[in-house]
XYZ file of C-alpha atoms in Angstrom:
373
model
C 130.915 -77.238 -221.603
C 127.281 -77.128 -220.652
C 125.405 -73.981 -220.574
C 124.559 -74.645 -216.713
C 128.366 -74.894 -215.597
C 129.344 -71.883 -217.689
C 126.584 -69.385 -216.244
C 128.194 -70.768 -213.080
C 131.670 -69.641 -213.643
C 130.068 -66.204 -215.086
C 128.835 -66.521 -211.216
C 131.806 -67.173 -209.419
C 134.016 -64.407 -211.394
C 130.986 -61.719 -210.515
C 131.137 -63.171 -207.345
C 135.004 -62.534 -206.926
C 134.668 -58.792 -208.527
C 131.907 -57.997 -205.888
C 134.299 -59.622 -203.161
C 137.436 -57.690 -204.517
C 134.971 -54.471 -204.215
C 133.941 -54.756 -200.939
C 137.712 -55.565 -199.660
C 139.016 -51.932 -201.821
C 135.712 -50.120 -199.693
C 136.714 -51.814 -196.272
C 140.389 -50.908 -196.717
C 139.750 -47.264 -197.575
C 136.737 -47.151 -194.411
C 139.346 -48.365 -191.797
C 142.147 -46.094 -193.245
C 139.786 -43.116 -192.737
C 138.592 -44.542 -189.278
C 141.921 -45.146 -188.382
C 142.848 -41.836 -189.426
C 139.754 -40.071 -187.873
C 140.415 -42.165 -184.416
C 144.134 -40.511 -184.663
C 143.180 -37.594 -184.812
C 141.121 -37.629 -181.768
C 143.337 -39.692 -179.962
C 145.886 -36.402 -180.590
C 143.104 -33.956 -179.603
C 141.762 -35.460 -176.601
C 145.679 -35.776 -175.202
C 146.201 -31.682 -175.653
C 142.714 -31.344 -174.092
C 144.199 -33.255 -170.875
C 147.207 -31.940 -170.774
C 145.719 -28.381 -170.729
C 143.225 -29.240 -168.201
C 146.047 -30.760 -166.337
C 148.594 -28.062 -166.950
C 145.512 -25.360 -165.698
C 144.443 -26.878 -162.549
C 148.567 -26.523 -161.761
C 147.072 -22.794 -160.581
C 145.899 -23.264 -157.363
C 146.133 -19.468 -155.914
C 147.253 -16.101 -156.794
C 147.548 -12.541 -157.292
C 147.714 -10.504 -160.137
C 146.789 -7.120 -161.690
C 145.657 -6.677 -165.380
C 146.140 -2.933 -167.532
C 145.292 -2.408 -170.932
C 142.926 -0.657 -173.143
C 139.545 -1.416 -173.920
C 137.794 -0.184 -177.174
C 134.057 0.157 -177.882
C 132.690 1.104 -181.415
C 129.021 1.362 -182.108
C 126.887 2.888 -184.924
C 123.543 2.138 -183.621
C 124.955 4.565 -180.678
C 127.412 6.757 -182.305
C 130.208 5.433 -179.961
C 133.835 4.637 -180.650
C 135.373 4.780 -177.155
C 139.128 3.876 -175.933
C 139.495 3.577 -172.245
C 141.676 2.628 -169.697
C 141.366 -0.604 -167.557
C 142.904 -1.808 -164.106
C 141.992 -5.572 -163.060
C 143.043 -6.538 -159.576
C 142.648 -9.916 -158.592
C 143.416 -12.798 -155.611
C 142.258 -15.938 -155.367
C 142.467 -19.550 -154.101
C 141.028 -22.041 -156.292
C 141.240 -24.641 -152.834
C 138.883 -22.480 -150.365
C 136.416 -21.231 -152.686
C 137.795 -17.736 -152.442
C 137.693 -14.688 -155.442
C 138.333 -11.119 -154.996
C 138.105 -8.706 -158.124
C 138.291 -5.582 -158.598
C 137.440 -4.112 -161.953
C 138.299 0.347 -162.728
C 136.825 1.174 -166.397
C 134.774 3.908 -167.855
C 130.880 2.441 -168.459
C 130.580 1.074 -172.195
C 127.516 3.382 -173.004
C 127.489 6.806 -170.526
C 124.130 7.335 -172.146
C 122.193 4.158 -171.908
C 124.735 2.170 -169.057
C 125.752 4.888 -166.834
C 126.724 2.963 -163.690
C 127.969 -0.305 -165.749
C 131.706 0.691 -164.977
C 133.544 -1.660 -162.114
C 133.382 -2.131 -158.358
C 134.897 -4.539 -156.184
C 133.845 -7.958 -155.697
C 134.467 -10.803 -152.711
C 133.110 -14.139 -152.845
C 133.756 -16.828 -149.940
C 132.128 -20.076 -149.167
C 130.099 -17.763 -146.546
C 129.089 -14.928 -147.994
C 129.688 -12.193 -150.756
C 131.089 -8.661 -150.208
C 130.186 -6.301 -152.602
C 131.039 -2.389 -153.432
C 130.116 -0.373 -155.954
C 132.194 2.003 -158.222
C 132.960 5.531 -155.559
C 130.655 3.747 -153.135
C 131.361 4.247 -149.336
C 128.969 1.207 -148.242
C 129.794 -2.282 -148.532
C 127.048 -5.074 -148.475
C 127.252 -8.136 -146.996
C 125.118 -10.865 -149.006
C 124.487 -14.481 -149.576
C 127.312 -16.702 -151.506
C 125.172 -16.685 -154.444
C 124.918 -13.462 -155.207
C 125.863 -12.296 -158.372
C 128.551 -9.319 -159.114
C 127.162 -5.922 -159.183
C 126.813 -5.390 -162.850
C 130.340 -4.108 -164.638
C 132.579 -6.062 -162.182
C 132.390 -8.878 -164.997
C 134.821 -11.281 -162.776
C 136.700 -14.036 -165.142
C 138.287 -17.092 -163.704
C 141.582 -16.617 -165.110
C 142.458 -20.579 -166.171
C 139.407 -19.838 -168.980
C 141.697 -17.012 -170.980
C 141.964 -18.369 -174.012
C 139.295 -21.027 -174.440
C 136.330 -18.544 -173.761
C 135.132 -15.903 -176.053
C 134.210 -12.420 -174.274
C 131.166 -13.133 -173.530
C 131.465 -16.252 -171.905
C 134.647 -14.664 -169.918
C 132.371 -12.162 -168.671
C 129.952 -14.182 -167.303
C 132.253 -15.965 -165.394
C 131.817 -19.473 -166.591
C 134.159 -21.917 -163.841
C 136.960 -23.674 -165.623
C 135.001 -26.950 -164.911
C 132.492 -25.889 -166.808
C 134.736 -26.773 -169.886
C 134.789 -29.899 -169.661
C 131.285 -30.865 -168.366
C 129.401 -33.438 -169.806
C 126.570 -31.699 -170.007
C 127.087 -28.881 -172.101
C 130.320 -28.770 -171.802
C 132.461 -25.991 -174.252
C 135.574 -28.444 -174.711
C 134.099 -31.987 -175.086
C 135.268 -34.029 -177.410
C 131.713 -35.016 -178.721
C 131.330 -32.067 -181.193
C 135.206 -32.217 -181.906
C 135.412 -32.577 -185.716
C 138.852 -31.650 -186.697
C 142.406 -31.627 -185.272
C 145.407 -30.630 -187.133
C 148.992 -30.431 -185.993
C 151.421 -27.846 -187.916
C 154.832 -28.101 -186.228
C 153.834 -28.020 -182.033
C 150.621 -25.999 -182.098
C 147.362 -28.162 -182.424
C 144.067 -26.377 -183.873
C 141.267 -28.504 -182.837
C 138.188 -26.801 -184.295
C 134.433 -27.794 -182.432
C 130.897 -27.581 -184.050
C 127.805 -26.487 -182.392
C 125.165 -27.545 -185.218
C 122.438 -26.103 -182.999
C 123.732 -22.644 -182.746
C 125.458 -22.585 -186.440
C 128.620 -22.075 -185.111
C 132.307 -23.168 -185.423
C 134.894 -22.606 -183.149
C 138.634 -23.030 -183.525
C 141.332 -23.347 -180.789
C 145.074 -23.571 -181.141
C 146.654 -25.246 -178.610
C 150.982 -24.719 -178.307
C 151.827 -28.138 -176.937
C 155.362 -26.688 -175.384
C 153.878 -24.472 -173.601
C 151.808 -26.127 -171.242
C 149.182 -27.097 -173.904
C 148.141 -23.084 -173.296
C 145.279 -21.956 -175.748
C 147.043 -19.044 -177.776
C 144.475 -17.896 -180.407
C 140.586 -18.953 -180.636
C 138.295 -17.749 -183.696
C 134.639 -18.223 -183.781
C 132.336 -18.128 -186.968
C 128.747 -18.412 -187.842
C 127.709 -20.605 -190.939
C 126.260 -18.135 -193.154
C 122.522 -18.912 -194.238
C 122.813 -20.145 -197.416
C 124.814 -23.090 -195.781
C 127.868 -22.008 -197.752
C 130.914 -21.366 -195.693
C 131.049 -19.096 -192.657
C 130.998 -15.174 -192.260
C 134.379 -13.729 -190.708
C 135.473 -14.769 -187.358
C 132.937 -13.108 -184.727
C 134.889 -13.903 -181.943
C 138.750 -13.770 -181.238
C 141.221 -14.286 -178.762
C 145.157 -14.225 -178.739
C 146.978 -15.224 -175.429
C 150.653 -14.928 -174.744
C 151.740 -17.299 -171.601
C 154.611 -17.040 -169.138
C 156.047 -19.620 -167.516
C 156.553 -18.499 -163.708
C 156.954 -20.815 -160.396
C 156.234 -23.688 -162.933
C 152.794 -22.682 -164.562
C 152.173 -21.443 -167.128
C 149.922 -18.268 -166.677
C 148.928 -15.681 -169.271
C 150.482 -12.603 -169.521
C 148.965 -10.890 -172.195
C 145.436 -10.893 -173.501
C 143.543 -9.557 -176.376
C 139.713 -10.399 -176.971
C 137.375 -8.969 -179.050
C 133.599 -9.233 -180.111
C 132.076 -8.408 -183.334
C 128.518 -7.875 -184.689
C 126.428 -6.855 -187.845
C 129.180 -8.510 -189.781
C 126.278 -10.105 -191.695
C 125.714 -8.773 -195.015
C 128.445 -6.658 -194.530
C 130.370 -6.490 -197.832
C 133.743 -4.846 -195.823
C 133.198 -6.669 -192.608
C 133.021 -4.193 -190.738
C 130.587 -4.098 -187.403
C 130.293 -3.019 -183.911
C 133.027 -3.733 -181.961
C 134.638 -4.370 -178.337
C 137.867 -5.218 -177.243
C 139.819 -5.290 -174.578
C 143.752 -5.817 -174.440
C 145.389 -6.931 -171.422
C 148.747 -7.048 -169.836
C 149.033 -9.308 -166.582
C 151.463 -9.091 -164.002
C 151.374 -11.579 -161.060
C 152.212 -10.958 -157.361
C 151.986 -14.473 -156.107
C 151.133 -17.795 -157.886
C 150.580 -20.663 -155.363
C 151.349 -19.235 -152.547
C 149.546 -18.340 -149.194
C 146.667 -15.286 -150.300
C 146.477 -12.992 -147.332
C 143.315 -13.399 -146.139
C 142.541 -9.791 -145.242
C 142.174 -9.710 -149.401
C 138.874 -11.455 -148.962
C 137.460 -9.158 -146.102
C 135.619 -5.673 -146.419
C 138.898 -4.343 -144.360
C 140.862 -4.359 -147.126
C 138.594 -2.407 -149.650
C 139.313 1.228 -150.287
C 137.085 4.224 -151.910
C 138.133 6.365 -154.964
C 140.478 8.325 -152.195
C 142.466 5.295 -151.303
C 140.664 5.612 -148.003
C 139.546 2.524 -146.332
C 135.508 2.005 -145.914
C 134.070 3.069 -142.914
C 130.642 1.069 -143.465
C 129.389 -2.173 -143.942
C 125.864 -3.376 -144.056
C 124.760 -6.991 -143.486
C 121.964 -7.846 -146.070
C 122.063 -11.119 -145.526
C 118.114 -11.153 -143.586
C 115.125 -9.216 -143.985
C 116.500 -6.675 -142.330
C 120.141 -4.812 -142.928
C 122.605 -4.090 -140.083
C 125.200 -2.056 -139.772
C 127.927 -4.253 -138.754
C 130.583 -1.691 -139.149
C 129.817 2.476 -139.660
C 129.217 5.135 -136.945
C 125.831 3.223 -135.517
C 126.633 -0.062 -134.858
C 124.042 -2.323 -134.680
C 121.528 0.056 -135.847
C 119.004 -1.368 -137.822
C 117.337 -0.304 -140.893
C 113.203 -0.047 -140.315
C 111.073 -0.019 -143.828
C 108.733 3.100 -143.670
C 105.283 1.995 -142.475
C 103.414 2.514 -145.685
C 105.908 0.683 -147.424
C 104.786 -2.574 -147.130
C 101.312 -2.440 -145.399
C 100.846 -5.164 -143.307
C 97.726 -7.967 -143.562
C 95.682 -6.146 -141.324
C 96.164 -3.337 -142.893
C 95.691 -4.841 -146.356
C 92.059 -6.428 -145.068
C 90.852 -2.950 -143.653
C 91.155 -1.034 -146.704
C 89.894 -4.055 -148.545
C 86.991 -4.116 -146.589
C 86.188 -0.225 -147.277
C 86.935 -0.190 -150.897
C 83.571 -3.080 -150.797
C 81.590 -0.944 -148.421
C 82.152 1.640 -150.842
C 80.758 0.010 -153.510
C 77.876 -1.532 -152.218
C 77.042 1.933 -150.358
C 77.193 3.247 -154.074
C 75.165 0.446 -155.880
C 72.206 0.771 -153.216
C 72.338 4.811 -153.321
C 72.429 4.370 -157.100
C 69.347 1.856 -156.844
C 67.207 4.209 -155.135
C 67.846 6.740 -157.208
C 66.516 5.058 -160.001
C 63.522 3.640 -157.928
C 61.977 7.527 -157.766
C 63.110 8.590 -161.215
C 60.152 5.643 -162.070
């Protein structure tokens, strides 16, 4: 055998063990793709089946009581109050009303951050605050008076408290851009029995968040756990942000009937975990779920002072200038003091005096030094 044709079988058996490599690492990459693409394929299935399964709530009515606890050291606080949550709404006409009874979070720094009522239409936005006797009329983007904190109730479970208290609109979720429930920053799902945990990662913000999702049950969210990575890249600090939602199954959707969310902070470097701390728990009860709302609910008619008596005034806001639409004046309109907003003319007279002024004062000034030479 010549030296040529045996450095070519040394070839061809290299050539085979490189081949036989490259199959083995091929193999294992689709298993794990096929595994991976699974996976997904499970987790974007409970994500539509609990968008589906939420946008079965078209209207209702319900009322929320609990607790809500507040613990701060930076303020010396550690606070357990009462709460009362009344709510109707129709998802169809653009229509919210919430009402929101709870002692303010701080007395000392927050004082009036404790409720009110709230009405939002396509139209316009009612709005009254806690023992007021006035209700304004405003524009239908007009935010809550602060301490209403309105939630849109299909987001229990998928928002932390934050987010639920800013009021972020189910679709929201799943919106492309910037969406909370995308399945672009999905990067695990796991099944244990019929509750899927599919746990998100939002690299820019360092943190992770976990939902479990109990596919029986209408795909419902029933516990969500948030965590920052720590800084040294090594794991995560304990869950920031939790959530646990019970569901009941009434008129054939599934709506929540008990909540408890909670916040933590200063958790970092915290060798007992402890932190600041609020919480609210939550017991719903519903009146009517996809049914007519009365549409009084969504008028200033229907709104009632600490006494339980009805309002007597309402106030237009809605221009320049306020009107009493409703009160013992009708009509009457609400003048700004003179001085309080000058008018140009105004403006360019006393304009023009201040710079008489000072060139009276320059050329008395000049003069004066003129004879002092």
């Amino acid at each position: 055998m010549t030296g040529r044709c045996w450095r070519g079988i040394q070839a061809m058996a290299l050539m085979k063990v490189w081949l036989a490599g490259l199959c083995l690492m091929i193999d294992s990459s689709l298993a794990f793709c096929q595994g991976s693409v699974d996976d997904l394929a499970l987790g974007r299935r409970v994500l539509a089946g609990h968008s589906e399964n939420r946008l079965k709530l078209r209207s209702g009515v319900f009322r929320a009581t609990g607790r809500r606890q507040n613990v701060s050291r930076k303020y010396d606080i550690n606070t357990d109050e009462k709460v009362r949550i009344f709510s109707a709404f129709d998802f169809v006409s653009s229509r919210l009303r919430f009402d929101r009874e709870e002692a303010p979070w701080n007395p000392r720094t927050d004082p009036n951050n404790n409720g009110g009522k709230f009405v939002r239409t396509p139209t316009q936005v009612l709005l009254l605050p806690p023992k007021g006797r006035s209700v304004t009329v405003r524009g239908p983007e007009t935010r809550p008076l602060e301490g209403v904190n309105p939630f849109d109730v299909r987001t229990v479970g998928s928002l932390n408290l934050r987010e639920l208290e800013a009021n972020l609109p189910f679709d929201r979720l799943f919106s492309e851009s910037g969406g909370f429930m995308t399945d672009d920053r999905i990067v695990e799902v796991m099944k244990t029995g019929d509750v899927v945990q599919i746990t998100w990662d939002f690299s820019a913000s360092r943190i992770r968040r976990d939902i479990w999702f109990k596919m029986p049950d209408g795909y419902s969210p029933i516990r969500l756990e948030e965590r920052e990575k720590k800084a040294s890249g090594d794991g995560y600090y304990e869950p920031v942000n939790v959530a646990e939602v019970s569901w009941s199954l009434l008129a054939d959707v599934w709506v929540p009937s008990k909540l408890s969310v909670s916040k933590r902070t200063g958790l970092k470097g915290n060798p007992d975990n402890s932190g600041d701390l609020r919480s609210y728990q939550l017991n719903f009860e519903w009146d009517q779920i996809n049914e007519d709302v009365d549409e009084r609910l969504f008028t200033a008619d229907s709104f009632r002072d600490e006494n339980a008596a009805p309002i007597r005034r309402v106030v237009d806001a809605r221009s320049n200038t306020p009107v009493v639409i409703k009160g013992e004046t009708p009509q009457a309109v609400f003048t700004p003091p003179a001085t309080a907003i000058p008018d140009n003319k105004s403006r360019i007279t006393r304009s023009m005096l201040i710079v008489n002024g000072c060139i009276l004062g320059l050329v008395v000034a000049f003069i004066f030094w003129r004879r002092k030479k």
